[in-house]
Short mmCIF file of N, CA and C in Angstrom, two decimals:
data_model
loop_
_atom_site.label_atom_id
_atom_site.label_comp_id
_atom_site.label_asym_id
_atom_site.label_seq_id
_atom_site.Cartn_x
_atom_site.Cartn_y
_atom_site.Cartn_z
N MET A 1 16.43 -16.22 -0.61
CA MET A 1 15.98 -15.07 0.15
C MET A 1 15.00 -14.27 -0.71
N SER A 2 13.89 -13.90 -0.14
CA SER A 2 12.85 -13.16 -0.85
C SER A 2 13.05 -11.65 -0.70
N LEU A 3 12.63 -10.91 -1.71
CA LEU A 3 12.67 -9.45 -1.63
C LEU A 3 11.58 -8.91 -0.72
N PHE A 4 10.58 -9.73 -0.44
CA PHE A 4 9.42 -9.29 0.32
C PHE A 4 9.37 -9.97 1.68
N LYS A 5 8.93 -9.20 2.68
CA LYS A 5 8.76 -9.77 4.02
C LYS A 5 7.61 -10.76 3.98
N SER A 6 7.81 -11.92 4.57
CA SER A 6 6.70 -12.87 4.64
C SER A 6 5.82 -12.52 5.84
N LEU A 7 4.59 -12.96 5.76
CA LEU A 7 3.64 -12.69 6.85
C LEU A 7 3.97 -13.57 8.05
N PRO A 8 3.77 -13.06 9.25
CA PRO A 8 4.01 -13.88 10.44
C PRO A 8 3.04 -15.07 10.48
N ASP A 9 3.48 -16.14 11.11
CA ASP A 9 2.65 -17.35 11.21
C ASP A 9 1.35 -17.10 11.95
N ASP A 10 1.34 -16.15 12.88
CA ASP A 10 0.14 -15.92 13.68
C ASP A 10 -0.72 -14.77 13.13
N ALA A 11 -0.49 -14.37 11.89
CA ALA A 11 -1.29 -13.29 11.29
C ALA A 11 -2.77 -13.69 11.27
N ILE A 12 -3.62 -12.71 11.44
CA ILE A 12 -5.07 -12.94 11.40
C ILE A 12 -5.58 -12.40 10.07
N PHE A 13 -6.22 -13.28 9.32
CA PHE A 13 -6.75 -12.91 8.02
C PHE A 13 -8.22 -12.54 8.15
N VAL A 14 -8.57 -11.40 7.58
CA VAL A 14 -9.97 -10.94 7.57
C VAL A 14 -10.35 -10.66 6.12
N ARG A 15 -11.65 -10.65 5.89
CA ARG A 15 -12.16 -10.29 4.56
C ARG A 15 -12.94 -9.00 4.70
N ARG A 16 -12.53 -8.00 3.98
CA ARG A 16 -13.22 -6.71 4.02
C ARG A 16 -14.66 -6.84 3.57
N ASP A 17 -14.94 -7.81 2.69
CA ASP A 17 -16.28 -7.98 2.13
C ASP A 17 -17.09 -9.11 2.76
N ASP A 18 -16.70 -9.56 3.94
CA ASP A 18 -17.46 -10.60 4.66
C ASP A 18 -18.44 -9.90 5.61
N ALA A 19 -19.68 -9.79 5.19
CA ALA A 19 -20.68 -9.03 5.95
C ALA A 19 -20.96 -9.61 7.33
N HIS A 20 -20.51 -10.84 7.59
CA HIS A 20 -20.79 -11.48 8.88
C HIS A 20 -19.63 -11.36 9.87
N HIS A 21 -18.53 -10.79 9.46
CA HIS A 21 -17.36 -10.65 10.34
C HIS A 21 -17.34 -9.24 10.94
N LEU A 22 -17.14 -9.15 12.23
CA LEU A 22 -17.16 -7.85 12.92
C LEU A 22 -16.15 -6.85 12.36
N LEU A 23 -15.02 -7.33 11.89
CA LEU A 23 -13.97 -6.43 11.42
C LEU A 23 -14.08 -6.10 9.93
N SER A 24 -15.12 -6.57 9.31
CA SER A 24 -15.34 -6.32 7.89
C SER A 24 -15.94 -4.94 7.64
N ALA A 25 -15.58 -4.33 6.54
CA ALA A 25 -16.18 -3.04 6.15
C ALA A 25 -17.63 -3.23 5.73
N TRP A 26 -18.01 -4.46 5.43
CA TRP A 26 -19.38 -4.75 4.98
C TRP A 26 -20.33 -5.09 6.12
N SER A 27 -19.83 -5.32 7.32
CA SER A 27 -20.73 -5.69 8.42
C SER A 27 -21.70 -4.56 8.70
N ARG A 28 -22.92 -4.92 9.05
CA ARG A 28 -23.99 -3.93 9.23
C ARG A 28 -23.94 -3.34 10.63
N HIS A 29 -22.92 -2.53 10.86
CA HIS A 29 -22.76 -1.79 12.11
C HIS A 29 -22.79 -0.31 11.74
N SER A 30 -23.94 0.30 11.90
CA SER A 30 -24.13 1.68 11.45
C SER A 30 -23.42 2.67 12.39
N PHE A 31 -23.15 3.84 11.86
CA PHE A 31 -22.54 4.93 12.63
C PHE A 31 -22.94 6.24 11.98
N ASP A 32 -22.81 7.32 12.74
CA ASP A 32 -23.17 8.65 12.25
C ASP A 32 -21.91 9.44 11.92
N LEU A 33 -21.92 10.04 10.73
CA LEU A 33 -20.80 10.86 10.28
C LEU A 33 -21.26 11.65 9.06
N GLU A 34 -20.71 12.85 8.89
CA GLU A 34 -21.07 13.70 7.76
C GLU A 34 -22.58 13.99 7.76
N ASP A 35 -23.16 14.19 8.93
CA ASP A 35 -24.59 14.49 9.08
C ASP A 35 -25.51 13.40 8.55
N ARG A 36 -25.04 12.17 8.53
CA ARG A 36 -25.83 11.05 8.04
C ARG A 36 -25.56 9.82 8.89
N SER A 37 -26.50 8.89 8.84
CA SER A 37 -26.29 7.58 9.44
C SER A 37 -25.89 6.63 8.31
N TRP A 38 -24.76 5.98 8.48
CA TRP A 38 -24.23 5.08 7.45
C TRP A 38 -24.46 3.63 7.87
N PRO A 39 -25.06 2.81 7.01
CA PRO A 39 -25.36 1.42 7.37
C PRO A 39 -24.11 0.55 7.57
N SER A 40 -23.03 0.91 6.88
CA SER A 40 -21.78 0.15 7.00
C SER A 40 -20.62 1.06 6.62
N VAL A 41 -19.42 0.63 6.95
CA VAL A 41 -18.23 1.37 6.55
C VAL A 41 -18.15 1.42 5.02
N GLU A 42 -18.51 0.32 4.37
CA GLU A 42 -18.45 0.28 2.91
C GLU A 42 -19.36 1.32 2.27
N HIS A 43 -20.56 1.48 2.80
CA HIS A 43 -21.46 2.52 2.29
C HIS A 43 -20.79 3.90 2.40
N TYR A 44 -20.23 4.19 3.56
CA TYR A 44 -19.58 5.49 3.78
C TYR A 44 -18.38 5.66 2.84
N PHE A 45 -17.54 4.65 2.78
CA PHE A 45 -16.34 4.71 1.95
C PHE A 45 -16.69 4.96 0.48
N GLN A 46 -17.63 4.21 -0.04
CA GLN A 46 -18.01 4.36 -1.45
C GLN A 46 -18.62 5.73 -1.72
N ALA A 47 -19.46 6.21 -0.81
CA ALA A 47 -20.12 7.51 -1.01
C ALA A 47 -19.12 8.66 -0.99
N MET A 48 -18.08 8.55 -0.17
CA MET A 48 -17.12 9.64 -0.05
C MET A 48 -16.24 9.80 -1.28
N LYS A 49 -16.34 8.88 -2.23
CA LYS A 49 -15.60 9.01 -3.48
C LYS A 49 -16.11 10.17 -4.33
N PHE A 50 -17.28 10.69 -3.97
CA PHE A 50 -17.95 11.67 -4.82
C PHE A 50 -18.30 12.94 -4.06
N HIS A 51 -18.32 14.04 -4.79
CA HIS A 51 -18.79 15.31 -4.23
C HIS A 51 -20.30 15.46 -4.41
N ASP A 52 -20.87 14.80 -5.39
CA ASP A 52 -22.29 14.92 -5.74
C ASP A 52 -23.16 14.41 -4.59
N PRO A 53 -23.92 15.29 -3.92
CA PRO A 53 -24.74 14.87 -2.77
C PRO A 53 -25.83 13.87 -3.14
N ASP A 54 -26.38 13.96 -4.33
CA ASP A 54 -27.42 13.00 -4.75
C ASP A 54 -26.84 11.60 -4.93
N LEU A 55 -25.66 11.53 -5.51
CA LEU A 55 -25.01 10.23 -5.68
C LEU A 55 -24.58 9.66 -4.33
N ARG A 56 -24.07 10.50 -3.45
CA ARG A 56 -23.72 10.03 -2.10
C ARG A 56 -24.94 9.42 -1.41
N GLU A 57 -26.07 10.10 -1.55
CA GLU A 57 -27.29 9.62 -0.90
C GLU A 57 -27.76 8.31 -1.52
N LYS A 58 -27.66 8.19 -2.81
CA LYS A 58 -28.04 6.94 -3.49
C LYS A 58 -27.19 5.77 -2.98
N ILE A 59 -25.91 6.02 -2.82
CA ILE A 59 -25.00 4.98 -2.30
C ILE A 59 -25.34 4.68 -0.85
N ARG A 60 -25.57 5.70 -0.06
CA ARG A 60 -25.90 5.50 1.37
C ARG A 60 -27.15 4.66 1.54
N LEU A 61 -28.11 4.82 0.67
CA LEU A 61 -29.39 4.11 0.77
C LEU A 61 -29.38 2.74 0.10
N ALA A 62 -28.27 2.34 -0.49
CA ALA A 62 -28.20 1.02 -1.12
C ALA A 62 -28.53 -0.05 -0.09
N PRO A 63 -29.35 -1.05 -0.46
CA PRO A 63 -29.78 -2.05 0.51
C PRO A 63 -28.69 -3.02 0.97
N HIS A 64 -27.55 -3.05 0.29
CA HIS A 64 -26.46 -3.97 0.65
C HIS A 64 -25.13 -3.30 0.29
N PRO A 65 -24.07 -3.57 1.06
CA PRO A 65 -22.77 -2.98 0.75
C PRO A 65 -22.29 -3.27 -0.67
N LYS A 66 -22.59 -4.46 -1.17
CA LYS A 66 -22.20 -4.81 -2.55
C LYS A 66 -22.85 -3.85 -3.55
N LEU A 67 -24.12 -3.50 -3.30
CA LEU A 67 -24.81 -2.57 -4.19
C LEU A 67 -24.27 -1.15 -4.05
N ALA A 68 -23.83 -0.78 -2.86
CA ALA A 68 -23.18 0.52 -2.67
C ALA A 68 -21.89 0.56 -3.50
N GLN A 69 -21.13 -0.51 -3.44
CA GLN A 69 -19.88 -0.61 -4.20
C GLN A 69 -20.17 -0.57 -5.70
N ARG A 70 -21.16 -1.33 -6.12
CA ARG A 70 -21.52 -1.39 -7.55
C ARG A 70 -21.98 -0.02 -8.06
N THR A 71 -22.78 0.68 -7.26
CA THR A 71 -23.25 2.01 -7.66
C THR A 71 -22.06 2.95 -7.85
N ALA A 72 -21.10 2.89 -6.94
CA ALA A 72 -19.91 3.74 -7.07
C ALA A 72 -19.14 3.39 -8.34
N ARG A 73 -19.02 2.11 -8.64
CA ARG A 73 -18.29 1.70 -9.84
C ARG A 73 -18.99 2.16 -11.12
N TRP A 74 -20.32 2.18 -11.10
CA TRP A 74 -21.07 2.64 -12.27
C TRP A 74 -20.81 4.12 -12.56
N HIS A 75 -20.34 4.85 -11.58
CA HIS A 75 -20.10 6.29 -11.72
C HIS A 75 -18.61 6.63 -11.61
N PHE A 76 -17.77 5.73 -12.06
CA PHE A 76 -16.32 5.88 -11.89
C PHE A 76 -15.78 7.20 -12.45
N TRP A 77 -16.39 7.73 -13.46
CA TRP A 77 -15.90 8.97 -14.08
C TRP A 77 -16.16 10.20 -13.20
N LYS A 78 -16.97 10.04 -12.16
CA LYS A 78 -17.28 11.17 -11.27
C LYS A 78 -16.44 11.17 -9.98
N VAL A 79 -15.55 10.21 -9.84
CA VAL A 79 -14.75 10.10 -8.61
C VAL A 79 -13.94 11.38 -8.42
N ARG A 80 -13.94 11.88 -7.21
CA ARG A 80 -13.23 13.12 -6.89
C ARG A 80 -11.74 12.98 -7.19
N ARG A 81 -11.14 14.07 -7.59
CA ARG A 81 -9.74 14.05 -8.04
C ARG A 81 -8.75 13.70 -6.94
N ASP A 82 -9.09 14.03 -5.72
CA ASP A 82 -8.16 13.78 -4.61
C ASP A 82 -8.38 12.41 -3.95
N TRP A 83 -9.18 11.56 -4.55
CA TRP A 83 -9.57 10.31 -3.91
C TRP A 83 -8.38 9.44 -3.51
N LYS A 84 -7.42 9.29 -4.40
CA LYS A 84 -6.27 8.43 -4.08
C LYS A 84 -5.49 8.95 -2.87
N LYS A 85 -5.53 10.26 -2.66
CA LYS A 85 -4.82 10.86 -1.53
C LYS A 85 -5.56 10.68 -0.21
N ILE A 86 -6.89 10.59 -0.27
CA ILE A 86 -7.67 10.59 0.98
C ILE A 86 -8.34 9.27 1.31
N GLN A 87 -8.27 8.28 0.43
CA GLN A 87 -9.04 7.06 0.65
C GLN A 87 -8.68 6.30 1.93
N VAL A 88 -7.41 6.29 2.30
CA VAL A 88 -7.03 5.60 3.54
C VAL A 88 -7.58 6.35 4.75
N VAL A 89 -7.55 7.68 4.70
CA VAL A 89 -8.11 8.49 5.79
C VAL A 89 -9.61 8.24 5.92
N VAL A 90 -10.30 8.17 4.79
CA VAL A 90 -11.75 7.92 4.80
C VAL A 90 -12.04 6.55 5.41
N MET A 91 -11.30 5.53 5.00
CA MET A 91 -11.50 4.19 5.55
C MET A 91 -11.21 4.18 7.05
N THR A 92 -10.15 4.86 7.46
CA THR A 92 -9.79 4.92 8.88
C THR A 92 -10.90 5.57 9.70
N ARG A 93 -11.44 6.67 9.22
CA ARG A 93 -12.54 7.36 9.93
C ARG A 93 -13.73 6.42 10.09
N GLY A 94 -14.08 5.72 9.02
CA GLY A 94 -15.22 4.81 9.08
C GLY A 94 -15.01 3.68 10.07
N ILE A 95 -13.86 3.04 10.01
CA ILE A 95 -13.56 1.93 10.93
C ILE A 95 -13.52 2.43 12.37
N TYR A 96 -12.87 3.57 12.59
CA TYR A 96 -12.78 4.12 13.94
C TYR A 96 -14.17 4.41 14.51
N LEU A 97 -15.01 5.08 13.75
CA LEU A 97 -16.35 5.42 14.25
C LEU A 97 -17.22 4.19 14.43
N LYS A 98 -17.03 3.20 13.60
CA LYS A 98 -17.74 1.93 13.78
C LYS A 98 -17.35 1.33 15.14
N CYS A 99 -16.06 1.34 15.45
CA CYS A 99 -15.59 0.81 16.74
C CYS A 99 -16.09 1.63 17.92
N ARG A 100 -16.09 2.94 17.79
CA ARG A 100 -16.56 3.80 18.88
C ARG A 100 -18.07 3.69 19.09
N THR A 101 -18.81 3.37 18.04
CA THR A 101 -20.26 3.24 18.13
C THR A 101 -20.67 1.87 18.63
N HIS A 102 -19.89 0.86 18.30
CA HIS A 102 -20.23 -0.53 18.64
C HIS A 102 -19.10 -1.14 19.47
N PRO A 103 -19.24 -1.14 20.80
CA PRO A 103 -18.17 -1.66 21.67
C PRO A 103 -17.76 -3.09 21.35
N GLU A 104 -18.69 -3.91 20.86
CA GLU A 104 -18.34 -5.30 20.55
C GLU A 104 -17.35 -5.37 19.38
N VAL A 105 -17.41 -4.41 18.48
CA VAL A 105 -16.46 -4.37 17.36
C VAL A 105 -15.09 -3.93 17.89
N ALA A 106 -15.07 -2.90 18.72
CA ALA A 106 -13.81 -2.45 19.32
C ALA A 106 -13.17 -3.58 20.13
N GLU A 107 -13.99 -4.30 20.88
CA GLU A 107 -13.48 -5.41 21.68
C GLU A 107 -12.88 -6.49 20.79
N ALA A 108 -13.56 -6.83 19.70
CA ALA A 108 -13.04 -7.85 18.78
C ALA A 108 -11.70 -7.40 18.18
N LEU A 109 -11.59 -6.12 17.87
CA LEU A 109 -10.34 -5.60 17.31
C LEU A 109 -9.23 -5.63 18.36
N LEU A 110 -9.53 -5.20 19.57
CA LEU A 110 -8.53 -5.21 20.64
C LEU A 110 -8.10 -6.62 21.01
N GLU A 111 -9.00 -7.58 20.89
CA GLU A 111 -8.68 -8.98 21.21
C GLU A 111 -7.66 -9.59 20.25
N THR A 112 -7.40 -8.92 19.13
CA THR A 112 -6.39 -9.43 18.21
C THR A 112 -4.98 -9.19 18.73
N GLY A 113 -4.88 -8.49 19.84
CA GLY A 113 -3.57 -8.26 20.48
C GLY A 113 -2.63 -7.49 19.58
N ASP A 114 -1.42 -8.01 19.43
CA ASP A 114 -0.43 -7.36 18.58
C ASP A 114 -0.23 -8.12 17.27
N LYS A 115 -1.15 -9.00 16.97
CA LYS A 115 -1.02 -9.80 15.75
C LYS A 115 -1.21 -8.94 14.50
N THR A 116 -0.54 -9.34 13.46
CA THR A 116 -0.68 -8.67 12.17
C THR A 116 -2.04 -9.01 11.59
N LEU A 117 -2.77 -7.99 11.16
CA LEU A 117 -4.08 -8.18 10.53
C LEU A 117 -3.91 -8.03 9.03
N VAL A 118 -4.47 -8.97 8.30
CA VAL A 118 -4.28 -9.01 6.85
C VAL A 118 -5.62 -9.14 6.15
N GLU A 119 -5.87 -8.25 5.20
CA GLU A 119 -7.08 -8.35 4.38
C GLU A 119 -6.79 -9.40 3.32
N ASN A 120 -7.51 -10.51 3.41
CA ASN A 120 -7.24 -11.68 2.59
C ASN A 120 -7.97 -11.59 1.25
N SER A 121 -7.41 -10.84 0.35
CA SER A 121 -7.98 -10.69 -0.98
C SER A 121 -6.98 -11.20 -2.01
N LEU A 122 -7.43 -12.11 -2.85
CA LEU A 122 -6.54 -12.65 -3.86
C LEU A 122 -6.20 -11.63 -4.95
N TYR A 123 -7.12 -10.71 -5.20
CA TYR A 123 -6.97 -9.83 -6.35
C TYR A 123 -6.72 -8.37 -6.00
N ASP A 124 -6.84 -8.00 -4.76
CA ASP A 124 -6.66 -6.61 -4.37
C ASP A 124 -5.30 -6.45 -3.70
N HIS A 125 -4.37 -5.87 -4.44
CA HIS A 125 -3.02 -5.67 -3.90
C HIS A 125 -2.88 -4.34 -3.17
N TYR A 126 -3.90 -3.52 -3.21
CA TYR A 126 -3.86 -2.25 -2.48
C TYR A 126 -4.42 -2.44 -1.07
N TRP A 127 -5.68 -2.82 -0.97
CA TRP A 127 -6.31 -3.00 0.34
C TRP A 127 -5.93 -4.34 0.97
N GLY A 128 -5.60 -5.32 0.14
CA GLY A 128 -5.32 -6.66 0.64
C GLY A 128 -3.89 -7.10 0.38
N CYS A 129 -3.68 -8.40 0.65
CA CYS A 129 -2.34 -8.96 0.49
C CYS A 129 -2.11 -9.51 -0.91
N GLY A 130 -3.18 -9.72 -1.67
CA GLY A 130 -3.02 -10.28 -3.01
C GLY A 130 -2.73 -11.76 -2.96
N ARG A 131 -2.83 -12.38 -4.12
CA ARG A 131 -2.62 -13.83 -4.24
C ARG A 131 -1.24 -14.24 -3.73
N ASP A 132 -0.24 -13.43 -4.01
CA ASP A 132 1.14 -13.77 -3.63
C ASP A 132 1.55 -13.20 -2.27
N GLN A 133 0.61 -12.60 -1.57
CA GLN A 133 0.83 -12.02 -0.23
C GLN A 133 1.90 -10.92 -0.23
N ARG A 134 2.03 -10.22 -1.36
CA ARG A 134 2.98 -9.12 -1.45
C ARG A 134 2.27 -7.78 -1.61
N GLY A 135 0.95 -7.77 -1.40
CA GLY A 135 0.19 -6.53 -1.54
C GLY A 135 0.46 -5.57 -0.39
N TYR A 136 -0.08 -4.37 -0.52
CA TYR A 136 0.15 -3.33 0.48
C TYR A 136 -0.64 -3.56 1.76
N ASN A 137 -1.76 -4.26 1.68
CA ASN A 137 -2.57 -4.59 2.86
C ASN A 137 -3.02 -3.34 3.63
N TYR A 138 -3.46 -2.33 2.91
CA TYR A 138 -3.88 -1.10 3.60
C TYR A 138 -5.08 -1.32 4.52
N TYR A 139 -5.97 -2.24 4.18
CA TYR A 139 -7.10 -2.48 5.09
C TYR A 139 -6.60 -3.05 6.42
N GLY A 140 -5.69 -4.00 6.35
CA GLY A 140 -5.09 -4.53 7.58
C GLY A 140 -4.36 -3.45 8.37
N ARG A 141 -3.66 -2.58 7.67
CA ARG A 141 -2.94 -1.48 8.33
C ARG A 141 -3.91 -0.52 9.01
N VAL A 142 -5.03 -0.23 8.33
CA VAL A 142 -6.04 0.64 8.94
C VAL A 142 -6.56 0.01 10.23
N LEU A 143 -6.89 -1.28 10.17
CA LEU A 143 -7.38 -1.96 11.38
C LEU A 143 -6.35 -1.88 12.50
N MET A 144 -5.08 -2.11 12.19
CA MET A 144 -4.04 -2.07 13.22
C MET A 144 -3.85 -0.65 13.75
N ASP A 145 -3.96 0.35 12.90
CA ASP A 145 -3.86 1.75 13.35
C ASP A 145 -5.02 2.11 14.28
N VAL A 146 -6.22 1.69 13.92
CA VAL A 146 -7.39 1.96 14.77
C VAL A 146 -7.24 1.21 16.09
N ARG A 147 -6.76 -0.02 16.03
CA ARG A 147 -6.54 -0.80 17.25
C ARG A 147 -5.59 -0.05 18.18
N GLU A 148 -4.53 0.50 17.64
CA GLU A 148 -3.56 1.24 18.46
C GLU A 148 -4.19 2.50 19.05
N LYS A 149 -5.01 3.19 18.28
CA LYS A 149 -5.69 4.39 18.78
C LYS A 149 -6.65 4.03 19.91
N LEU A 150 -7.39 2.94 19.75
CA LEU A 150 -8.31 2.50 20.81
C LEU A 150 -7.55 2.15 22.08
N ARG A 151 -6.41 1.48 21.93
CA ARG A 151 -5.57 1.15 23.09
C ARG A 151 -5.09 2.41 23.79
N SER A 152 -4.62 3.35 23.00
CA SER A 152 -4.11 4.61 23.54
C SER A 152 -5.21 5.35 24.31
N GLU A 153 -6.40 5.39 23.75
CA GLU A 153 -7.53 6.05 24.42
C GLU A 153 -7.88 5.34 25.72
N ALA A 154 -7.81 4.01 25.72
CA ALA A 154 -8.12 3.25 26.93
C ALA A 154 -7.10 3.55 28.03
N LEU A 155 -5.84 3.68 27.66
CA LEU A 155 -4.79 4.00 28.64
C LEU A 155 -4.96 5.41 29.20
N GLN A 156 -5.34 6.34 28.35
CA GLN A 156 -5.52 7.73 28.79
C GLN A 156 -6.71 7.88 29.73
N SER A 157 -7.73 7.06 29.53
CA SER A 157 -8.93 7.18 30.38
C SER A 157 -8.81 6.36 31.66
N ALA A 158 -7.77 5.54 31.76
CA ALA A 158 -7.60 4.70 32.96
C ALA A 158 -6.97 5.47 34.10
#
């Protein structure tokens, strides 16, 4: 008997850094938030780590999500003190607005039904499941929370 719950057989694995997948934070589905247009959720997420408006803008203008991430890492000492407390909220806002701005993304998320969504990262035990599938999977949880909110909104408007 394992101390950890195993993933369901029908779990859907996604990659947060797969720019070609609709449910990825790296997909180029722009949205408006914080008085700016963000090219991807990753751009928004990385920029919100900082209070410095010039650094936020540099990250926002990065030509690729990987470069937005890299720019944020180069400035790790400037990360806001409350980041660990708010990072899930920031990711949730970005994913939600991406879905509200792009109906095809919302549809893809809703089409996952009630299946467990898992961020398939071998090395990230916070956002993903990790190599041993015992990670926290916060990215998958965010997707499932947004999916539930979209469902709830659809029921209220029906």
